[in-house]
């Protein structure tokens, strides 16, 4: 286990140089070329490191009681205690202390966590270049490229919403078949899962973007389009070994993104009386439109190992056992590689998916794209080659500014979200055995509107 000093000292000497430039090749302000390069460190927090050890001993012993059990099996006793001090007149369950030769607690299989004692800060080399051209007095256009290479990424470090990282390294493919059991023996049988964090992952990002913008005394407009690709091998996969075999689109990869934002202040009747000027002035319209590709996902199987045995006749030996070995998967079984880790991929026959947005109601990913792997083998599906539903939404806002005093202004707002009431589906079921696999299980908000007011001073 690394000491606190060992964990923090490397981060205190991180080298993070940055270089940028801007150049006007004509000298008249019509063109500008910008670019830069930098090395960035993604500092690991104390939680990222220390949370890995949350479940590791020493810790509380929590005995499990069984209804109808025996004293040996720790049957519950439903009587009042006769003492006010623990254990209240009862006898604590027998517990055999001490460690075995492999460092495990005798008689148990604790799940533990650990980190590489020389864990480093993940790094990224980032570069960009762009060219912008003034088109007229109010319009300009630009095109640019940006890219990055990330390295020393911590395994499972790109998962969304996790504080601690790491993957279970105490597994061995075929474990449940070899030992004819429903409980894995594991590489180190003195422990359960061992979640280990190490700098063994990498990622790459490349993007080209186009932008057109304009600004006048009454408003502005900005169009932008980005074509990008992000890839990494930084998630948890069916096996912790050779993660580069799962190198593919990142979970936040969005190949296409278009955005439009605009605002226009309406011209009031300034040549009329004071009341008309006050009622007609201060009105404006603004809006945003976003379209982007769906995020990638992988068809998976989160179900536990459920085998079919050679002898299924009445009175057959226990399944699975040496006398009645497993020979295949029961319907709905998961854990195809039988290592005790319920995260597996099926075989991919095709990567075809339906493109009609309504197909997400019944299943845009056909089950015919997949097959159950050969018994005891992991599936051959590549990581993140399917796409979730895309997203398209337009929001508009009608507003009016009214000056109450010289310094106080009141703004009335009427806002409509998802103006065209486009169904933006979300959270498709990715568990291959499920009946609604490939169908969306939720959606973003439908069209709605709201009234608002704001006083500024």
Short mmCIF file of C-alpha atoms in Angstrom, two decimals:
data_model
loop_
_atom_site.label_atom_id
_atom_site.label_comp_id
_atom_site.label_asym_id
_atom_site.label_seq_id
_atom_site.Cartn_x
_atom_site.Cartn_y
_atom_site.Cartn_z
CA UNK A 1 0.00 0.00 0.00
CA UNK A 2 1.35 3.43 -0.89
CA UNK A 3 1.89 5.97 1.86
CA UNK A 4 0.31 9.40 1.62
CA UNK A 5 3.73 10.89 0.90
CA UNK A 6 4.30 8.48 -1.98
CA UNK A 7 0.93 9.37 -3.49
CA UNK A 8 1.27 13.14 -3.32
CA UNK A 9 4.95 13.79 -3.99
CA UNK A 10 4.86 12.96 -7.76
CA UNK A 11 1.98 15.42 -8.29
CA UNK A 12 3.94 18.28 -6.77
CA UNK A 13 6.52 18.27 -9.57
CA UNK A 14 4.29 18.05 -12.62
CA UNK A 15 5.68 19.82 -15.69
CA UNK A 16 2.89 21.69 -17.56
CA UNK A 17 4.30 24.03 -20.24
CA UNK A 18 1.93 26.05 -22.47
CA UNK A 19 2.63 27.92 -25.70
CA UNK A 20 0.22 30.02 -27.76
CA UNK A 21 0.35 32.50 -30.62
CA UNK A 22 -1.83 34.85 -32.67
CA UNK A 23 -0.74 36.34 -36.00
CA UNK A 24 -2.28 38.80 -38.45
CA UNK A 25 -0.64 37.91 -41.81
CA UNK A 26 -1.92 41.04 -43.61
CA UNK A 27 -1.60 43.58 -40.85
CA UNK A 28 -4.99 45.15 -41.58
CA UNK A 29 -7.14 43.12 -39.15
CA UNK A 30 -8.96 41.08 -41.81
CA UNK A 31 -7.19 37.80 -41.01
CA UNK A 32 -5.93 36.14 -37.83
CA UNK A 33 -4.16 32.83 -37.29
CA UNK A 34 -4.19 31.37 -33.78
CA UNK A 35 -2.71 28.23 -32.30
CA UNK A 36 -1.09 26.65 -29.32
CA UNK A 37 0.20 23.60 -27.52
CA UNK A 38 0.12 22.59 -23.89
CA UNK A 39 0.72 19.69 -21.53
CA UNK A 40 -2.01 19.34 -18.92
CA UNK A 41 -2.20 17.26 -15.74
CA UNK A 42 -5.50 15.90 -14.51
CA UNK A 43 -4.75 15.96 -10.79
CA UNK A 44 -6.01 12.97 -8.84
CA UNK A 45 -7.93 14.00 -5.73
CA UNK A 46 -7.56 12.36 -2.33
CA UNK A 47 -10.94 10.69 -2.91
CA UNK A 48 -9.75 9.17 -6.20
CA UNK A 49 -6.94 7.47 -4.29
CA UNK A 50 -8.30 6.83 -0.80
CA UNK A 51 -11.76 5.60 -1.86
CA UNK A 52 -10.08 2.59 -3.41
CA UNK A 53 -9.38 1.31 0.11
CA UNK A 54 -12.86 1.93 1.57
CA UNK A 55 -13.80 -1.76 1.72
CA UNK A 56 -10.38 -3.10 2.68
CA UNK A 57 -9.81 -4.54 6.19
CA UNK A 58 -9.71 -3.73 9.02
CA UNK A 59 -13.44 -3.17 9.29
CA UNK A 60 -16.60 -4.23 11.08
CA UNK A 61 -17.53 -7.90 11.15
CA UNK A 62 -21.17 -8.25 10.08
CA UNK A 63 -22.50 -11.76 10.82
CA UNK A 64 -25.34 -13.10 8.70
CA UNK A 65 -28.21 -14.95 10.36
CA UNK A 66 -30.34 -17.58 8.65
CA UNK A 67 -33.99 -18.27 9.47
CA UNK A 68 -34.36 -21.88 10.54
CA UNK A 69 -30.62 -22.32 10.81
CA UNK A 70 -28.64 -24.07 13.52
CA UNK A 71 -26.37 -22.63 16.14
CA UNK A 72 -23.46 -23.38 13.83
CA UNK A 73 -25.22 -21.48 11.01
CA UNK A 74 -25.92 -18.58 13.37
CA UNK A 75 -29.66 -18.98 13.82
CA UNK A 76 -31.35 -15.81 15.18
CA UNK A 77 -32.48 -15.82 18.84
CA UNK A 78 -35.69 -13.89 19.54
CA UNK A 79 -35.45 -13.26 23.30
CA UNK A 80 -34.63 -10.26 25.47
CA UNK A 81 -31.07 -9.83 26.61
CA UNK A 82 -30.25 -9.87 30.30
CA UNK A 83 -27.54 -7.22 30.35
CA UNK A 84 -27.30 -3.54 29.46
CA UNK A 85 -23.80 -3.90 28.03
CA UNK A 86 -22.75 -5.52 24.73
CA UNK A 87 -23.27 -8.32 23.88
CA UNK A 88 -26.33 -7.95 26.21
CA UNK A 89 -26.04 -11.40 27.69
CA UNK A 90 -25.60 -13.20 24.39
CA UNK A 91 -22.46 -14.77 22.91
CA UNK A 92 -20.68 -13.25 19.96
CA UNK A 93 -20.45 -15.54 16.90
CA UNK A 94 -17.25 -17.51 16.65
CA UNK A 95 -14.73 -15.72 14.50
CA UNK A 96 -11.36 -17.07 13.54
CA UNK A 97 -8.91 -14.19 13.36
CA UNK A 98 -5.50 -13.88 11.79
CA UNK A 99 -4.18 -13.81 8.24
CA UNK A 100 -3.29 -16.64 5.95
CA UNK A 101 -0.09 -16.92 3.93
CA UNK A 102 -1.53 -14.75 1.13
CA UNK A 103 -2.57 -11.93 3.43
CA UNK A 104 -6.27 -12.76 3.52
CA UNK A 105 -8.45 -13.05 6.60
CA UNK A 106 -8.87 -16.72 7.51
CA UNK A 107 -12.29 -18.09 6.64
CA UNK A 108 -13.43 -15.10 4.57
CA UNK A 109 -13.04 -13.65 1.08
CA UNK A 110 -13.06 -9.90 1.56
CA UNK A 111 -13.33 -7.68 -1.49
CA UNK A 112 -10.49 -5.19 -1.30
CA UNK A 113 -9.00 -2.32 -3.29
CA UNK A 114 -5.53 -1.13 -4.09
CA UNK A 115 -3.51 1.25 -6.23
CA UNK A 116 -0.17 1.22 -7.93
CA UNK A 117 2.09 2.76 -5.26
CA UNK A 118 3.62 4.90 -8.00
CA UNK A 119 0.28 6.07 -9.39
CA UNK A 120 0.81 9.14 -11.59
CA UNK A 121 -1.29 12.11 -12.57
CA UNK A 122 -3.01 11.42 -15.93
CA UNK A 123 -1.72 13.77 -18.63
CA UNK A 124 -2.87 15.17 -21.94
CA UNK A 125 -0.95 16.86 -24.75
CA UNK A 126 -3.35 19.34 -26.39
CA UNK A 127 -2.83 21.34 -29.58
CA UNK A 128 -4.95 23.55 -31.83
CA UNK A 129 -4.77 25.91 -34.80
CA UNK A 130 -7.45 28.11 -36.38
CA UNK A 131 -7.85 30.72 -39.12
CA UNK A 132 -10.44 33.50 -38.90
CA UNK A 133 -11.45 35.85 -41.72
CA UNK A 134 -13.42 39.06 -41.56
CA UNK A 135 -16.06 38.92 -44.32
CA UNK A 136 -17.74 42.29 -43.90
CA UNK A 137 -18.21 44.94 -41.27
CA UNK A 138 -20.43 42.64 -39.19
CA UNK A 139 -19.60 39.06 -40.28
CA UNK A 140 -16.61 36.76 -39.79
CA UNK A 141 -15.90 33.08 -40.43
CA UNK A 142 -13.34 30.67 -39.03
CA UNK A 143 -12.11 27.13 -39.42
CA UNK A 144 -9.86 25.25 -37.06
CA UNK A 145 -8.46 21.97 -35.85
CA UNK A 146 -7.83 20.72 -32.33
CA UNK A 147 -6.45 17.46 -31.04
CA UNK A 148 -5.13 15.76 -27.96
CA UNK A 149 -3.36 12.65 -26.78
CA UNK A 150 -4.11 11.52 -23.22
CA UNK A 151 -1.93 9.01 -21.41
CA UNK A 152 -1.39 7.56 -17.94
CA UNK A 153 -5.20 7.42 -17.67
CA UNK A 154 -6.33 5.38 -14.69
CA UNK A 155 -8.30 2.24 -15.58
CA UNK A 156 -12.06 2.89 -15.45
CA UNK A 157 -11.18 6.58 -15.08
CA UNK A 158 -13.52 7.71 -17.86
CA UNK A 159 -16.61 6.28 -16.19
CA UNK A 160 -19.24 8.93 -15.47
CA UNK A 161 -20.20 9.62 -11.85
CA UNK A 162 -17.49 7.53 -10.16
CA UNK A 163 -15.24 8.86 -7.40
CA UNK A 164 -12.93 5.87 -7.15
CA UNK A 165 -11.49 4.15 -10.19
CA UNK A 166 -9.86 0.79 -10.86
CA UNK A 167 -10.97 -2.60 -12.20
CA UNK A 168 -11.26 -6.06 -10.68
CA UNK A 169 -7.99 -7.88 -11.39
CA UNK A 170 -8.73 -10.96 -9.24
CA UNK A 171 -10.45 -12.95 -11.98
CA UNK A 172 -9.58 -15.80 -14.32
CA UNK A 173 -11.57 -16.79 -17.42
CA UNK A 174 -13.26 -20.18 -17.16
CA UNK A 175 -13.01 -20.19 -13.36
CA UNK A 176 -16.64 -21.22 -12.81
CA UNK A 177 -16.39 -24.01 -15.41
CA UNK A 178 -13.05 -25.39 -14.27
CA UNK A 179 -14.16 -25.65 -10.65
CA UNK A 180 -17.76 -26.64 -11.50
CA UNK A 181 -19.11 -24.02 -9.14
CA UNK A 182 -21.29 -20.95 -8.92
CA UNK A 183 -18.66 -19.22 -6.77
CA UNK A 184 -15.37 -18.30 -8.49
CA UNK A 185 -12.10 -19.51 -7.01
CA UNK A 186 -10.25 -16.43 -8.37
CA UNK A 187 -6.54 -15.96 -9.00
CA UNK A 188 -6.00 -15.22 -5.32
CA UNK A 189 -8.56 -17.34 -3.42
CA UNK A 190 -7.91 -15.46 -0.16
CA UNK A 191 -9.84 -12.44 -1.46
CA UNK A 192 -12.96 -11.61 -3.39
CA UNK A 193 -12.73 -8.88 -6.02
CA UNK A 194 -9.57 -6.76 -5.97
CA UNK A 195 -10.27 -3.36 -7.50
CA UNK A 196 -6.89 -2.04 -8.64
CA UNK A 197 -6.10 1.40 -10.03
CA UNK A 198 -3.19 1.77 -12.42
CA UNK A 199 -2.00 4.14 -15.18
CA UNK A 200 -2.45 1.70 -18.06
CA UNK A 201 -4.91 3.45 -20.42
CA UNK A 202 -4.75 6.10 -23.17
CA UNK A 203 -7.00 8.17 -25.44
CA UNK A 204 -6.97 10.40 -28.52
CA UNK A 205 -9.18 13.24 -29.76
CA UNK A 206 -9.30 14.99 -33.14
CA UNK A 207 -11.77 17.63 -34.32
CA UNK A 208 -12.28 20.12 -37.12
CA UNK A 209 -14.71 22.98 -36.58
CA UNK A 210 -16.37 25.69 -38.66
CA UNK A 211 -17.93 28.87 -37.32
CA UNK A 212 -19.82 31.79 -38.83
CA UNK A 213 -20.81 34.75 -36.70
CA UNK A 214 -22.12 38.25 -37.03
CA UNK A 215 -22.91 41.15 -34.73
CA UNK A 216 -24.75 44.41 -35.21
CA UNK A 217 -26.23 47.11 -33.02
CA UNK A 218 -29.47 45.11 -32.75
CA UNK A 219 -28.22 41.59 -32.22
CA UNK A 220 -25.92 38.74 -33.08
CA UNK A 221 -25.91 35.32 -34.75
CA UNK A 222 -23.48 32.42 -34.39
CA UNK A 223 -23.47 29.13 -36.38
CA UNK A 224 -20.95 26.42 -35.54
CA UNK A 225 -20.36 22.83 -36.65
CA UNK A 226 -17.86 20.39 -35.17
CA UNK A 227 -16.80 17.09 -36.67
CA UNK A 228 -14.82 15.12 -34.12
CA UNK A 229 -13.64 11.72 -32.98
CA UNK A 230 -12.67 10.64 -29.47
CA UNK A 231 -11.28 7.19 -28.67
CA UNK A 232 -9.86 5.52 -25.58
CA UNK A 233 -9.62 2.25 -23.65
CA UNK A 234 -10.29 3.78 -20.23
CA UNK A 235 -13.45 1.93 -19.11
CA UNK A 236 -14.11 -1.39 -17.36
CA UNK A 237 -14.35 -4.32 -19.78
CA UNK A 238 -15.19 -8.06 -19.66
CA UNK A 239 -11.57 -8.75 -18.72
CA UNK A 240 -9.03 -6.44 -17.08
CA UNK A 241 -6.22 -7.89 -19.12
CA UNK A 242 -5.08 -6.27 -22.39
CA UNK A 243 -7.42 -3.22 -22.25
CA UNK A 244 -6.04 -1.92 -25.55
CA UNK A 245 -8.05 -4.69 -27.25
CA UNK A 246 -11.14 -2.61 -26.36
CA UNK A 247 -9.81 0.68 -27.72
CA UNK A 248 -12.75 2.40 -29.38
CA UNK A 249 -15.06 5.43 -29.27
CA UNK A 250 -15.16 7.20 -25.90
CA UNK A 251 -18.46 7.20 -24.01
CA UNK A 252 -18.69 10.97 -24.60
CA UNK A 253 -17.77 10.82 -28.31
CA UNK A 254 -20.10 12.99 -30.43
CA UNK A 255 -19.00 12.88 -34.11
CA UNK A 256 -21.36 15.64 -35.27
CA UNK A 257 -22.55 18.70 -33.39
CA UNK A 258 -24.32 21.74 -34.85
CA UNK A 259 -25.33 24.75 -32.78
CA UNK A 260 -27.05 28.03 -33.58
CA UNK A 261 -27.59 30.94 -31.22
CA UNK A 262 -29.08 34.31 -32.06
CA UNK A 263 -30.62 37.43 -30.60
CA UNK A 264 -32.43 40.37 -32.20
CA UNK A 265 -33.79 43.52 -30.57
CA UNK A 266 -36.94 44.75 -32.31
CA UNK A 267 -37.16 48.38 -33.35
CA UNK A 268 -39.90 50.24 -31.51
CA UNK A 269 -41.97 53.20 -32.67
CA UNK A 270 -39.55 55.81 -31.48
CA UNK A 271 -41.20 58.57 -33.52
CA UNK A 272 -44.50 58.23 -31.66
CA UNK A 273 -45.69 59.48 -28.30
CA UNK A 274 -44.06 58.55 -25.00
CA UNK A 275 -46.64 55.86 -24.16
CA UNK A 276 -46.29 54.19 -27.58
CA UNK A 277 -42.50 54.35 -27.36
CA UNK A 278 -42.60 52.75 -23.92
CA UNK A 279 -44.96 49.94 -24.98
CA UNK A 280 -43.27 49.20 -28.31
CA UNK A 281 -39.66 49.56 -27.22
CA UNK A 282 -37.43 47.02 -25.50
CA UNK A 283 -38.83 43.93 -27.23
CA UNK A 284 -36.49 41.21 -28.46
CA UNK A 285 -36.25 37.63 -29.65
CA UNK A 286 -33.50 35.10 -28.98
CA UNK A 287 -33.05 31.42 -29.50
CA UNK A 288 -30.80 28.39 -29.59
CA UNK A 289 -30.79 25.25 -31.72
CA UNK A 290 -28.68 22.19 -31.02
CA UNK A 291 -28.28 19.00 -33.01
CA UNK A 292 -25.78 16.32 -32.06
CA UNK A 293 -25.08 12.66 -32.73
CA UNK A 294 -25.98 10.10 -30.09
CA UNK A 295 -23.40 8.91 -27.61
CA UNK A 296 -21.88 5.48 -28.26
CA UNK A 297 -22.74 2.35 -26.32
CA UNK A 298 -21.97 -1.34 -26.22
CA UNK A 299 -24.46 -4.19 -26.04
CA UNK A 300 -23.62 -6.01 -22.82
CA UNK A 301 -24.81 -8.77 -20.55
CA UNK A 302 -25.02 -8.02 -16.84
CA UNK A 303 -26.70 -11.30 -15.87
CA UNK A 304 -24.94 -13.88 -13.73
CA UNK A 305 -23.58 -17.24 -14.82
CA UNK A 306 -26.37 -19.80 -15.34
CA UNK A 307 -25.15 -22.99 -17.02
CA UNK A 308 -26.83 -26.02 -18.58
CA UNK A 309 -25.33 -29.32 -17.47
CA UNK A 310 -24.72 -32.56 -19.32
CA UNK A 311 -27.36 -34.51 -17.40
CA UNK A 312 -30.73 -32.76 -16.99
CA UNK A 313 -32.74 -35.85 -16.06
CA UNK A 314 -34.57 -36.12 -12.70
CA UNK A 315 -32.24 -37.25 -9.95
CA UNK A 316 -29.14 -36.09 -11.82
CA UNK A 317 -26.08 -35.01 -9.86
CA UNK A 318 -25.79 -31.41 -8.72
CA UNK A 319 -25.41 -28.97 -11.61
CA UNK A 320 -22.66 -28.02 -12.08
CA UNK A 321 -20.38 -30.56 -10.44
CA UNK A 322 -17.59 -32.91 -11.42
CA UNK A 323 -20.19 -35.66 -11.85
CA UNK A 324 -22.46 -33.42 -13.90
CA UNK A 325 -20.35 -30.73 -15.63
CA UNK A 326 -21.67 -27.61 -17.36
CA UNK A 327 -21.81 -27.82 -21.15
CA UNK A 328 -23.61 -24.61 -22.15
CA UNK A 329 -25.52 -21.51 -21.13
CA UNK A 330 -29.11 -21.52 -19.93
CA UNK A 331 -31.37 -18.91 -21.60
CA UNK A 332 -30.56 -15.45 -20.29
CA UNK A 333 -27.24 -16.49 -18.76
CA UNK A 334 -24.49 -13.93 -18.55
CA UNK A 335 -20.81 -14.11 -17.59
CA UNK A 336 -19.89 -15.75 -20.88
CA UNK A 337 -16.22 -16.16 -19.95
CA UNK A 338 -17.23 -17.64 -16.56
CA UNK A 339 -14.81 -15.55 -14.50
CA UNK A 340 -17.34 -14.42 -11.87
CA UNK A 341 -17.49 -10.85 -13.18
CA UNK A 342 -20.97 -10.10 -14.58
CA UNK A 343 -19.90 -7.74 -17.35
CA UNK A 344 -19.64 -9.48 -20.73
CA UNK A 345 -20.15 -8.76 -24.42
CA UNK A 346 -22.04 -11.06 -26.83
CA UNK A 347 -20.76 -11.98 -30.28
CA UNK A 348 -21.56 -9.25 -32.83
CA UNK A 349 -22.90 -10.63 -36.11
CA UNK A 350 -23.56 -7.11 -37.43
CA UNK A 351 -23.28 -3.50 -36.26
CA UNK A 352 -26.41 -2.45 -38.10
CA UNK A 353 -28.98 -0.33 -36.30
CA UNK A 354 -32.21 1.40 -37.37
CA UNK A 355 -31.97 5.13 -38.04
CA UNK A 356 -35.63 6.17 -37.73
CA UNK A 357 -36.02 8.05 -34.46
CA UNK A 358 -39.31 6.23 -33.69
CA UNK A 359 -37.48 2.90 -33.82
CA UNK A 360 -36.25 3.59 -30.30
CA UNK A 361 -39.78 2.95 -29.02
CA UNK A 362 -39.58 -0.74 -29.91
CA UNK A 363 -35.85 -1.32 -30.36
CA UNK A 364 -33.43 0.37 -32.75
CA UNK A 365 -30.78 -2.29 -32.18
CA UNK A 366 -32.01 -5.67 -33.53
CA UNK A 367 -31.23 -8.71 -31.41
CA UNK A 368 -30.35 -10.45 -34.64
CA UNK A 369 -27.14 -8.38 -34.61
CA UNK A 370 -25.85 -10.64 -31.82
CA UNK A 371 -25.27 -14.25 -30.84
CA UNK A 372 -24.33 -16.09 -27.67
CA UNK A 373 -20.58 -16.88 -27.72
CA UNK A 374 -19.08 -20.35 -27.66
CA UNK A 375 -19.40 -21.81 -24.19
CA UNK A 376 -16.69 -20.45 -21.89
CA UNK A 377 -15.55 -17.78 -24.34
CA UNK A 378 -16.01 -14.02 -24.23
CA UNK A 379 -17.93 -12.34 -27.05
CA UNK A 380 -16.17 -10.66 -29.98
CA UNK A 381 -18.19 -7.41 -30.00
CA UNK A 382 -16.09 -4.26 -30.34
CA UNK A 383 -16.50 -1.55 -27.75
CA UNK A 384 -18.92 1.37 -28.29
CA UNK A 385 -19.73 0.91 -31.98
CA UNK A 386 -23.50 1.43 -31.54
CA UNK A 387 -25.11 4.85 -31.09
CA UNK A 388 -27.74 6.08 -28.66
CA UNK A 389 -30.55 8.37 -29.92
CA UNK A 390 -29.41 11.69 -31.36
CA UNK A 391 -30.57 14.98 -29.87
CA UNK A 392 -32.31 17.90 -31.61
CA UNK A 393 -33.90 20.83 -29.83
CA UNK A 394 -34.83 24.47 -30.49
CA UNK A 395 -35.59 26.94 -27.70
CA UNK A 396 -36.87 30.50 -28.19
CA UNK A 397 -37.37 33.44 -25.90
CA UNK A 398 -39.53 36.56 -26.33
CA UNK A 399 -38.55 39.30 -23.90
CA UNK A 400 -39.26 42.95 -23.11
CA UNK A 401 -37.03 45.33 -21.19
CA UNK A 402 -38.75 48.20 -19.39
CA UNK A 403 -36.79 50.90 -17.60
CA UNK A 404 -38.43 51.60 -14.23
CA UNK A 405 -35.89 54.22 -13.23
CA UNK A 406 -32.56 55.30 -14.61
CA UNK A 407 -30.83 52.41 -12.80
CA UNK A 408 -33.60 49.82 -12.40
CA UNK A 409 -34.80 47.65 -15.30
CA UNK A 410 -37.54 45.02 -15.41
CA UNK A 411 -37.40 42.25 -17.99
CA UNK A 412 -40.41 40.10 -18.88
CA UNK A 413 -39.66 36.74 -20.53
CA UNK A 414 -41.81 34.20 -22.38
CA UNK A 415 -39.73 31.10 -23.09
CA UNK A 416 -40.59 27.99 -25.09
CA UNK A 417 -38.36 24.94 -24.77
CA UNK A 418 -38.25 22.19 -27.42
CA UNK A 419 -40.31 24.39 -29.72
CA UNK A 420 -40.98 21.65 -32.30
CA UNK A 421 -41.77 19.06 -29.61
CA UNK A 422 -39.20 16.66 -30.98
CA UNK A 423 -39.05 13.34 -29.11
CA UNK A 424 -35.50 13.05 -27.77
CA UNK A 425 -35.21 9.52 -26.46
CA UNK A 426 -32.65 8.47 -23.86
CA UNK A 427 -31.23 5.58 -21.84
CA UNK A 428 -31.64 2.64 -24.21
CA UNK A 429 -31.63 -0.79 -22.56
CA UNK A 430 -28.19 -2.23 -23.34
CA UNK A 431 -28.58 -5.54 -21.46
CA UNK A 432 -28.73 -8.08 -24.28
CA UNK A 433 -30.98 -10.72 -22.58
CA UNK A 434 -33.71 -8.18 -21.70
CA UNK A 435 -37.00 -8.24 -23.56
CA UNK A 436 -36.83 -4.50 -24.33
CA UNK A 437 -33.17 -4.58 -25.33
CA UNK A 438 -32.33 -1.75 -27.75
CA UNK A 439 -35.40 0.29 -26.82
CA UNK A 440 -35.27 3.67 -25.10
CA UNK A 441 -36.41 3.63 -21.48
CA UNK A 442 -36.70 7.40 -20.99
CA UNK A 443 -36.86 10.68 -22.89
CA UNK A 444 -35.83 14.26 -22.43
CA UNK A 445 -38.44 16.93 -21.79
CA UNK A 446 -41.23 17.54 -24.31
CA UNK A 447 -42.25 21.03 -25.37
CA UNK A 448 -43.09 23.33 -22.47
CA UNK A 449 -43.19 27.05 -21.82
CA UNK A 450 -42.71 29.35 -18.89
CA UNK A 451 -43.17 33.00 -17.96
CA UNK A 452 -40.57 34.89 -15.99
CA UNK A 453 -39.50 38.27 -14.80
CA UNK A 454 -36.20 39.74 -13.70
CA UNK A 455 -35.31 43.03 -12.04
CA UNK A 456 -31.76 44.31 -12.53
CA UNK A 457 -30.18 47.36 -10.97
#
